[in-house]
Short mmCIF file of C-alpha atoms and ligand atoms in Angstrom, two decimals:
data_model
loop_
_atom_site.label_atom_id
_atom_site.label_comp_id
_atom_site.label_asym_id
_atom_site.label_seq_id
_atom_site.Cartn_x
_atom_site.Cartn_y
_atom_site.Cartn_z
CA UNK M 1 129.74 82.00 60.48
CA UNK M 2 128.87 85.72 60.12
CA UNK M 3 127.07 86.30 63.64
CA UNK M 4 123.90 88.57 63.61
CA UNK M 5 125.27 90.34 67.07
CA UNK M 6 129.05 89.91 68.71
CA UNK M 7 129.44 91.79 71.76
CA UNK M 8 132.94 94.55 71.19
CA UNK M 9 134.83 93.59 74.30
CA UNK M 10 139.08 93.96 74.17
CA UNK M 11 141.86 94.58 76.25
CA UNK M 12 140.33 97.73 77.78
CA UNK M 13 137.16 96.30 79.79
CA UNK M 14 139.40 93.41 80.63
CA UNK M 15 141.66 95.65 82.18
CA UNK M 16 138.54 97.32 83.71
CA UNK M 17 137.42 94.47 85.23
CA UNK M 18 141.05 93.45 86.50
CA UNK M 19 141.27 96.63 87.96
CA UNK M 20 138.16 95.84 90.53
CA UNK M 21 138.64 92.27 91.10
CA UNK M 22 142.07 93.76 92.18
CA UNK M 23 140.67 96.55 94.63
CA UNK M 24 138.40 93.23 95.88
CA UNK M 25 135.43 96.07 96.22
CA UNK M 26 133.36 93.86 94.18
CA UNK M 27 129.39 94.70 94.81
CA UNK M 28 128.03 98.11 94.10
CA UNK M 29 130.36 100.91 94.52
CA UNK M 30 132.35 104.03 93.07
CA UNK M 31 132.18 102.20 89.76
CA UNK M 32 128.36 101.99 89.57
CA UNK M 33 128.29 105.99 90.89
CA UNK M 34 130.94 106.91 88.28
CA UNK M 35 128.81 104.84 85.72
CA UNK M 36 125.64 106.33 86.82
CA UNK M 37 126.82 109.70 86.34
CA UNK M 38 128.40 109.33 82.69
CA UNK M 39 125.26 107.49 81.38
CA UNK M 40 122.62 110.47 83.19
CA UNK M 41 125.23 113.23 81.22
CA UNK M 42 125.46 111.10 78.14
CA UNK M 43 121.58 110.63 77.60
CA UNK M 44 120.72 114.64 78.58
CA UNK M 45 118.87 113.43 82.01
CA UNK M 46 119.19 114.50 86.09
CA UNK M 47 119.54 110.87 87.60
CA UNK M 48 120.58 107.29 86.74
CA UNK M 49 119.95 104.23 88.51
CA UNK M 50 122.02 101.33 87.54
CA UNK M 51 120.31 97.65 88.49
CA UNK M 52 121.25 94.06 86.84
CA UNK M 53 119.06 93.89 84.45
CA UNK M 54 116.84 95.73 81.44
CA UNK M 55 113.93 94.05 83.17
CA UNK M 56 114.72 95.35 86.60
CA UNK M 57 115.15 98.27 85.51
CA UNK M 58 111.59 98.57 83.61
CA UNK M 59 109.90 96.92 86.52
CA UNK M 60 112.11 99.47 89.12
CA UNK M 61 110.70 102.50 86.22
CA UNK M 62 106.57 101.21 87.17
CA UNK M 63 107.54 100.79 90.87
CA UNK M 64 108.80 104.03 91.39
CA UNK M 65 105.82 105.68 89.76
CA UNK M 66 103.54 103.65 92.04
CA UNK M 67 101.92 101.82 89.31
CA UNK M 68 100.50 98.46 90.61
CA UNK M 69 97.25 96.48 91.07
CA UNK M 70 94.15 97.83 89.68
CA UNK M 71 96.40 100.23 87.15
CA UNK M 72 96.65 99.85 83.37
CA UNK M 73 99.71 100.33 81.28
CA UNK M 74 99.53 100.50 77.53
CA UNK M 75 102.18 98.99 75.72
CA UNK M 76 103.39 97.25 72.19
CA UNK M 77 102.76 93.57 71.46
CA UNK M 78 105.61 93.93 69.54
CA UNK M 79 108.74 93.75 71.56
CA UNK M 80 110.54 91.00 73.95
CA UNK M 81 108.18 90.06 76.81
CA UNK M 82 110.07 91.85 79.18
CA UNK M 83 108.15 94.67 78.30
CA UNK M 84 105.08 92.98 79.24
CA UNK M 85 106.58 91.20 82.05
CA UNK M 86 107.74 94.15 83.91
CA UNK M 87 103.85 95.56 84.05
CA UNK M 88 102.18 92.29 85.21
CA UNK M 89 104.88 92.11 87.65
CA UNK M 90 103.74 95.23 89.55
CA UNK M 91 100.29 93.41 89.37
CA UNK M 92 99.09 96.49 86.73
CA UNK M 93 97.70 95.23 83.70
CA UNK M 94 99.83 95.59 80.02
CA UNK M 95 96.71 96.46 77.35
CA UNK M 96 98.48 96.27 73.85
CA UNK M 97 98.14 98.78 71.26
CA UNK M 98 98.91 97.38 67.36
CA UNK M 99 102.20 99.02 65.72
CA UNK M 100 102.93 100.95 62.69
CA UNK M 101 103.85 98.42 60.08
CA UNK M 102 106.98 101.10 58.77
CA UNK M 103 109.48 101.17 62.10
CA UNK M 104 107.37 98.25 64.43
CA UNK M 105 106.86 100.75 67.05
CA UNK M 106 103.66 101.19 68.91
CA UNK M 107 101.10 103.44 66.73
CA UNK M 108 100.34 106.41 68.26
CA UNK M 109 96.45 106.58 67.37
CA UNK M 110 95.93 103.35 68.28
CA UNK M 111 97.60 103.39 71.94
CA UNK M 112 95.16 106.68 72.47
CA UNK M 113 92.02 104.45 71.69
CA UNK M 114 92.70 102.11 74.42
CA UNK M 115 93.16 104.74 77.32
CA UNK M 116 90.57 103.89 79.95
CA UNK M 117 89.63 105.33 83.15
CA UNK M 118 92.28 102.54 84.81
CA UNK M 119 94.96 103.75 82.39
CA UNK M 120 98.02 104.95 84.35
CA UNK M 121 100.78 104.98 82.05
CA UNK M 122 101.91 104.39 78.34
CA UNK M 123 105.24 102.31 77.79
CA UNK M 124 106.46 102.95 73.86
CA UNK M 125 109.14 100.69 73.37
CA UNK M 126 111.67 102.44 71.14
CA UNK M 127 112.32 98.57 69.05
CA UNK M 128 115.27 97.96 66.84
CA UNK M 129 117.06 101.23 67.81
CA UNK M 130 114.28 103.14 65.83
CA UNK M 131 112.23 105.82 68.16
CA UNK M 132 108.56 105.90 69.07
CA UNK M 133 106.90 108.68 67.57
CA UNK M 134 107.62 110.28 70.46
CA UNK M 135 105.77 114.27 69.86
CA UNK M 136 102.61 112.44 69.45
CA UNK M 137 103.10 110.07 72.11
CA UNK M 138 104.62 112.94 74.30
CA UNK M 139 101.34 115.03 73.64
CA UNK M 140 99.07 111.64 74.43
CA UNK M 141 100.68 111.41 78.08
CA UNK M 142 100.46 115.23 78.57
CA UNK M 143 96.82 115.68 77.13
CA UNK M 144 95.80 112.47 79.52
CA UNK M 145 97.88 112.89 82.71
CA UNK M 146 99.55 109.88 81.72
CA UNK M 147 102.92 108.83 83.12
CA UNK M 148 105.64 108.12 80.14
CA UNK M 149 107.97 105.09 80.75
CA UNK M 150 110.19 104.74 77.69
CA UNK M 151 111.55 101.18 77.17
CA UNK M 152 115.10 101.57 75.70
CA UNK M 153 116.13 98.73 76.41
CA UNK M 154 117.26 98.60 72.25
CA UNK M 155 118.20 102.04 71.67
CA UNK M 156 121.37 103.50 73.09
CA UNK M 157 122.06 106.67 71.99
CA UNK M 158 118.65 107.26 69.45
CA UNK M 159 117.02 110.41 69.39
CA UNK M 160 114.06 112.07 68.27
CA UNK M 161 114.35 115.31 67.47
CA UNK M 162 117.70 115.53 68.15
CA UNK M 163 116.69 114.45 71.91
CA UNK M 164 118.22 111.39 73.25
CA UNK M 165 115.39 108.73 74.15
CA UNK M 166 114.61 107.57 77.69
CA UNK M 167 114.94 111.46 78.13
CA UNK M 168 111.17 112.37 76.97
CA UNK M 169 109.83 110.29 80.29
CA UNK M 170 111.61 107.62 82.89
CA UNK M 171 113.55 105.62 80.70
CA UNK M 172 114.95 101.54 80.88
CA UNK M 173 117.94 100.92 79.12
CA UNK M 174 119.48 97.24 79.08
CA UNK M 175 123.16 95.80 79.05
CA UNK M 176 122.74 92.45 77.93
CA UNK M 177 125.44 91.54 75.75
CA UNK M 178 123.78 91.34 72.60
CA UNK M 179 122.28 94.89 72.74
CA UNK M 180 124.73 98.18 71.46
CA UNK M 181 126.50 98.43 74.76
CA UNK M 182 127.31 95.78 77.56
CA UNK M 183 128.02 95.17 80.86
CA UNK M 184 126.95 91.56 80.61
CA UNK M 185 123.81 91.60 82.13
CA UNK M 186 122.58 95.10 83.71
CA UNK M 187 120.61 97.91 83.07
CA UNK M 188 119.78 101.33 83.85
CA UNK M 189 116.77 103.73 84.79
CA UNK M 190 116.86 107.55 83.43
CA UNK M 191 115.03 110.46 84.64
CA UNK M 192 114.41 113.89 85.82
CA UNK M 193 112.69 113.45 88.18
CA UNK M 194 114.38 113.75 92.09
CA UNK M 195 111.43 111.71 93.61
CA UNK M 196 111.60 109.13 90.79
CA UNK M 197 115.32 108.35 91.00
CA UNK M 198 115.12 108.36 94.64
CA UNK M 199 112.28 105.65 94.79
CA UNK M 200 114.19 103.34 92.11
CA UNK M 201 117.01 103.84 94.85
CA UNK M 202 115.29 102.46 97.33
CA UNK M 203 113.73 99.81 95.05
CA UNK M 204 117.10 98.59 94.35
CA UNK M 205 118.11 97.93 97.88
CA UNK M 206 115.28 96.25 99.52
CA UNK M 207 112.83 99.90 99.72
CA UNK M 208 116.37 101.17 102.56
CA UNK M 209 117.87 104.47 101.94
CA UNK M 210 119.24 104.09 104.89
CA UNK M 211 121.12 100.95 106.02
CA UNK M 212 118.90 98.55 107.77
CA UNK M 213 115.65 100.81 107.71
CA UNK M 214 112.89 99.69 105.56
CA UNK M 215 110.40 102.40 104.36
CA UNK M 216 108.70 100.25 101.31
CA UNK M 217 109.07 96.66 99.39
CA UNK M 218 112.12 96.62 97.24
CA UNK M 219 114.03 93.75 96.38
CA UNK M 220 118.18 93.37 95.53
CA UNK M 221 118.06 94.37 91.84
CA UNK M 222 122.14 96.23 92.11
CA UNK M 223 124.59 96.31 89.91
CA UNK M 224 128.05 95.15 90.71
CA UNK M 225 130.54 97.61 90.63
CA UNK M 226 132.74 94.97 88.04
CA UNK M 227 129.80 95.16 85.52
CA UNK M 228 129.76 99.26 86.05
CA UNK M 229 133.14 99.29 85.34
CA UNK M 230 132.88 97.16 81.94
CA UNK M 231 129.78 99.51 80.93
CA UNK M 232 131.91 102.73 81.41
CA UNK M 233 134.54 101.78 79.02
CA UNK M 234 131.30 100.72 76.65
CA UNK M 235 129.92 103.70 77.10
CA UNK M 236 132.95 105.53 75.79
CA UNK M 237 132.84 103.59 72.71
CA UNK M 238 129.35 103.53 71.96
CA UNK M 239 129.13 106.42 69.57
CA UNK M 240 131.59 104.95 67.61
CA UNK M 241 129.91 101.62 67.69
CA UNK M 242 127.10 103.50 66.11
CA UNK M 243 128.40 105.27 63.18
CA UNK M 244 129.39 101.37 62.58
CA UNK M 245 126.06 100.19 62.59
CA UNK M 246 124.45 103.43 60.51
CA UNK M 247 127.38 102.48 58.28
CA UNK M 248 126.72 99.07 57.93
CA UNK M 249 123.12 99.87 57.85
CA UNK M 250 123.34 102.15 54.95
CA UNK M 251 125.53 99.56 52.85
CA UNK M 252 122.83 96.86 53.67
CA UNK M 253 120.32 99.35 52.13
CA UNK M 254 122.10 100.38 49.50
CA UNK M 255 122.62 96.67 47.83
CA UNK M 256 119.02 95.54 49.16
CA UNK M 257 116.44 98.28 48.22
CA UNK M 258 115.81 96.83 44.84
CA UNK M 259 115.76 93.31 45.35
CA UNK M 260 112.34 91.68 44.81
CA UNK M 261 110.37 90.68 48.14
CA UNK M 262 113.06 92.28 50.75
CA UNK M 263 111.78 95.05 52.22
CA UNK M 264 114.63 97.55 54.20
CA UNK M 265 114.37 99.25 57.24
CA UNK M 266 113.13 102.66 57.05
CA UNK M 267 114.37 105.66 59.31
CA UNK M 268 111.82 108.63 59.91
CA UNK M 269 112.84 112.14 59.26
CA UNK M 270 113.99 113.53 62.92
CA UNK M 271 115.00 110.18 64.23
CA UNK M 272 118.83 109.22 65.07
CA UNK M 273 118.19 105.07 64.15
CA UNK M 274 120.91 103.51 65.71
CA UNK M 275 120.43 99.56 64.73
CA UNK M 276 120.04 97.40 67.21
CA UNK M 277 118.50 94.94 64.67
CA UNK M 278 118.72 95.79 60.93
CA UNK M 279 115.44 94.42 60.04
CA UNK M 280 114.17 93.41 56.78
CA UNK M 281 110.54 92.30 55.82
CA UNK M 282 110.06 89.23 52.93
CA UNK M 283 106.76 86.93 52.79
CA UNK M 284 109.27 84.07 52.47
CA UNK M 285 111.01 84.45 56.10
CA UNK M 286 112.09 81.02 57.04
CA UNK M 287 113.47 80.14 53.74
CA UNK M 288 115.39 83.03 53.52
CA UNK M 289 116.67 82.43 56.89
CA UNK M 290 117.37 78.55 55.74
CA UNK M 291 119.16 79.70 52.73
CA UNK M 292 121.41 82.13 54.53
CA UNK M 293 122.57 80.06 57.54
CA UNK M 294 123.63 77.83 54.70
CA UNK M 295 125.96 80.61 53.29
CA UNK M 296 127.13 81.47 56.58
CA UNK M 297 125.36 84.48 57.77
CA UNK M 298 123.34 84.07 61.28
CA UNK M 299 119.95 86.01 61.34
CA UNK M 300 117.25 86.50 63.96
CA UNK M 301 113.61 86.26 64.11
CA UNK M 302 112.78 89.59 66.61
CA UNK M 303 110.02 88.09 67.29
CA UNK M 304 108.54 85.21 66.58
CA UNK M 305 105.27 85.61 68.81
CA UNK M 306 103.91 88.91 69.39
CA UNK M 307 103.65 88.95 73.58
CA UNK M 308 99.54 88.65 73.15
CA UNK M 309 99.72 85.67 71.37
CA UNK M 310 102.26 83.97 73.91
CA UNK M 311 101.08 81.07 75.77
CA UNK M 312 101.29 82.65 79.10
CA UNK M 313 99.20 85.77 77.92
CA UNK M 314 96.59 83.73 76.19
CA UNK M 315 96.57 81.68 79.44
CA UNK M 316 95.65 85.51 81.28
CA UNK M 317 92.33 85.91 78.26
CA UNK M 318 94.27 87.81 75.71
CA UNK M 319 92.13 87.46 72.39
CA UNK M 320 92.26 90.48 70.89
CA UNK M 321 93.84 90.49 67.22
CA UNK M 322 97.07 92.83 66.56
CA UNK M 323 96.78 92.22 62.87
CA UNK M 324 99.80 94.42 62.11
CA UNK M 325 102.52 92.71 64.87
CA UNK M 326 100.91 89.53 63.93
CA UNK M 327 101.99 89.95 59.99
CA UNK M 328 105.01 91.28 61.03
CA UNK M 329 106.48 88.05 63.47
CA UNK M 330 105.72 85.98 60.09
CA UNK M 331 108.00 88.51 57.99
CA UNK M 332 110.59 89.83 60.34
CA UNK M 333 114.30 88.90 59.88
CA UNK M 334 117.07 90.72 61.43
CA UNK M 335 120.23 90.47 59.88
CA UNK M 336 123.74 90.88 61.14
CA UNK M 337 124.84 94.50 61.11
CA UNK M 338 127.33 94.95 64.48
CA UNK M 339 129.79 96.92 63.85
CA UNK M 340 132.85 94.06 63.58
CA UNK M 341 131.46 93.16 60.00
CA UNK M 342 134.00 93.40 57.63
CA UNK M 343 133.07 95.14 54.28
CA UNK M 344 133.26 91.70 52.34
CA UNK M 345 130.76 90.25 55.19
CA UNK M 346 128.08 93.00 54.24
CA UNK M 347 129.01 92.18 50.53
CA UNK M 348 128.42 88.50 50.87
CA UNK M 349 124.88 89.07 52.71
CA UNK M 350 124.44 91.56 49.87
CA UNK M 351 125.11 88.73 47.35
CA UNK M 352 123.45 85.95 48.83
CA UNK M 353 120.41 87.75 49.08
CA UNK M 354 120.18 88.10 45.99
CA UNK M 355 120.56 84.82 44.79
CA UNK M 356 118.06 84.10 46.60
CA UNK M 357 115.79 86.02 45.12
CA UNK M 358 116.70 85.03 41.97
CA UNK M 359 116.26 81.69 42.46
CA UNK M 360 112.36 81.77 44.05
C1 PLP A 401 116.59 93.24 76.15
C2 PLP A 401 115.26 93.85 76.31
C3 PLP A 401 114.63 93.94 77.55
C4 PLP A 401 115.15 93.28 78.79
O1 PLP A 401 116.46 93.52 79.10
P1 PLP A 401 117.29 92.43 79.96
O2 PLP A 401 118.56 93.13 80.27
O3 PLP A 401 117.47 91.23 79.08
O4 PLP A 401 116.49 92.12 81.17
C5 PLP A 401 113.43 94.62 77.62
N1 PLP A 401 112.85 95.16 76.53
C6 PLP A 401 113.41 95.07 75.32
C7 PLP A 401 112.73 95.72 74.16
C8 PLP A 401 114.62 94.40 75.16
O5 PLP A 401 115.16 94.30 73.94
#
């Protein structure tokens, strides 16, 4: 079975990990600090905050900024429900803006019609590895007084105008083994600001800067110094883990862009795409997906249910239509492009593909 994503782990974060179980300083540590630092210098930022989770670190992002009950955060319907999640979690409000039906992401015009006098913050959610548009996004938050939280939780490494994203506001990046780096479950919070990282600090460890002195709610949301040090030997490798995806991405392309009802991924001029998901669109999803898990090849369905329609959010009185998220959870299929595919793996998703399509 071709798998659609395969964490790169060898001898090196095994070693890594030795290494600390060795010391026995297992919790949060010189690992997490060292980690924290690479990852700020890597993405262009001031501060890092390393906690366990993507999640933690979106809802630690809204925290810090003081975002909470009676507060509105505008978001895309269109991504995992952490996204989501994380806002009603603060007690704010997520209000969903439709997407562009070209890279999934959140569509600029759109998000600015739904700013409201309760309207706090925008959340773009940088999906697949593809940036937001992030200069007309950027200009929305400026132009409103609106705070930016970037969730990158998919896209390690992207930029936008040769800028990294989570860099443009406070970002949330995740380390959940299936995204382009690991540390088996963790996650990190970027930013420039001083006050910001400081806050998420605090957040982290129960609202104590200092030991045993609690200035504000936090909860334990750390990182453990032996998943720091499997995410600094990731981080070393991620660039090259990229190139292998944009590779892989561009052979995918390549034998794909003229087969009948398979619509490729497209990357925007000015955006680094790094390929989280390699997503293509086809109005016959599930048999597609049928037909290939019979040849072998594992695909994924990112997502299935846009977060508004979810049982939980129509539970909360969320009606409104996303036409353009809705169409595209009925045509979405992500196919396996991680950068361990060999080149006769890409060539037999090529081929089977198109059998496919010359069979319906
Ligand atoms: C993975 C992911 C998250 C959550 O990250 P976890 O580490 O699983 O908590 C949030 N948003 C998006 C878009 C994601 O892909």
């Amino acid at each position: 079975m071709i798998l659609v994503a395969k964490p790169q782990l060898d001898e090196a974060e095994i070693e890594a990990v030795s290494d600390v179980l060795r010391s026995g300083m297992i919790a949060q540590g010189q690992r997490v600090a060292d980690f924290e630092q690479a990852f700020a210098e890597y993405n262009g930022v001031e501060h890092a905050v390393a906690v366990n989770s993507g999640t933690a670190a979106l809802h630690a992002a809204l925290l810090a900024h003081g975002i909470g009950k009676g507060d509105e955060v505008i978001t895309s319907p269109f991504s995992f429900i952490a996204t989501a999640n994380a806002v009603l979690f603060t007690g704010a409000t997520p209000v969903f803006a439709d997407i562009e039906p070209e890279t999934f992401n959140i569509d600029p015009d759109l998000m600015a019609e739904k700013i409201g006098p309760r309207t706090k913050a925008i959340m773009p959610v940088h999906l697949y590895g593809h940036p937001a548009e992030m200069d007309a996004i950027r200009e929305i938050a400026e132009d409103r007084h609106l705070l930016l939280i970037e969730d990158a939780c998919q896209s390690h490494g992207a930029t936008f105008g040769g800028k990294k994203v989570g860099s443009f506001g406070t970002g949330a990046f995740s380390f959940y083994p299936t995204k382009n780096m690991t540390t088996s479950e963790g996650g990190m919070l970027t930013t420039n600001s001083k006050d910001v990282a400081e806050k998420a600090r605090m957040i982290r460890a129960h609202g104590s800067a200092q030991r045993y002195l609690h200035e504000m709610l936090g909860y334990n949301l750390r990182m453990t110094d032996i998943c720091a040090a499997i995410g600094l030997v990731q981080l070393q490798k991620l660039d090259r883990y990229t190139v292998q995806r944009q590779q892989n991405a561009e052979s995918l392309t390549k034998g794909l862009q003229d087969v009948e009802n398979i619509t490729c991924p497209t990357v925007r001029n000015g955006c680094g795409h790094v390929f989280h998901q390699y997503t293509v669109r086809t109005t016959r999803r599930d048999d597609l997906a049928a037909y290939l898990n019979d040849k072998g090849i594992g695909t994924g369905i990112h997502y299935p249910i846009p977060i508004h329609r979810q049982p939980y959010y129509q539970d909360l009185g969320y009606t409104d239509s996303m036409p353009i998220s809705e169409k595209a959870s009925r045509e979405v299929l992500s196919l396996p492009v991680h950068p361990q595919l060999a080149e006769e793996d890409i060539n037999h998703i090529i081929s089977s593909i198109k059998e496919w399509s010359g069979k319906r």
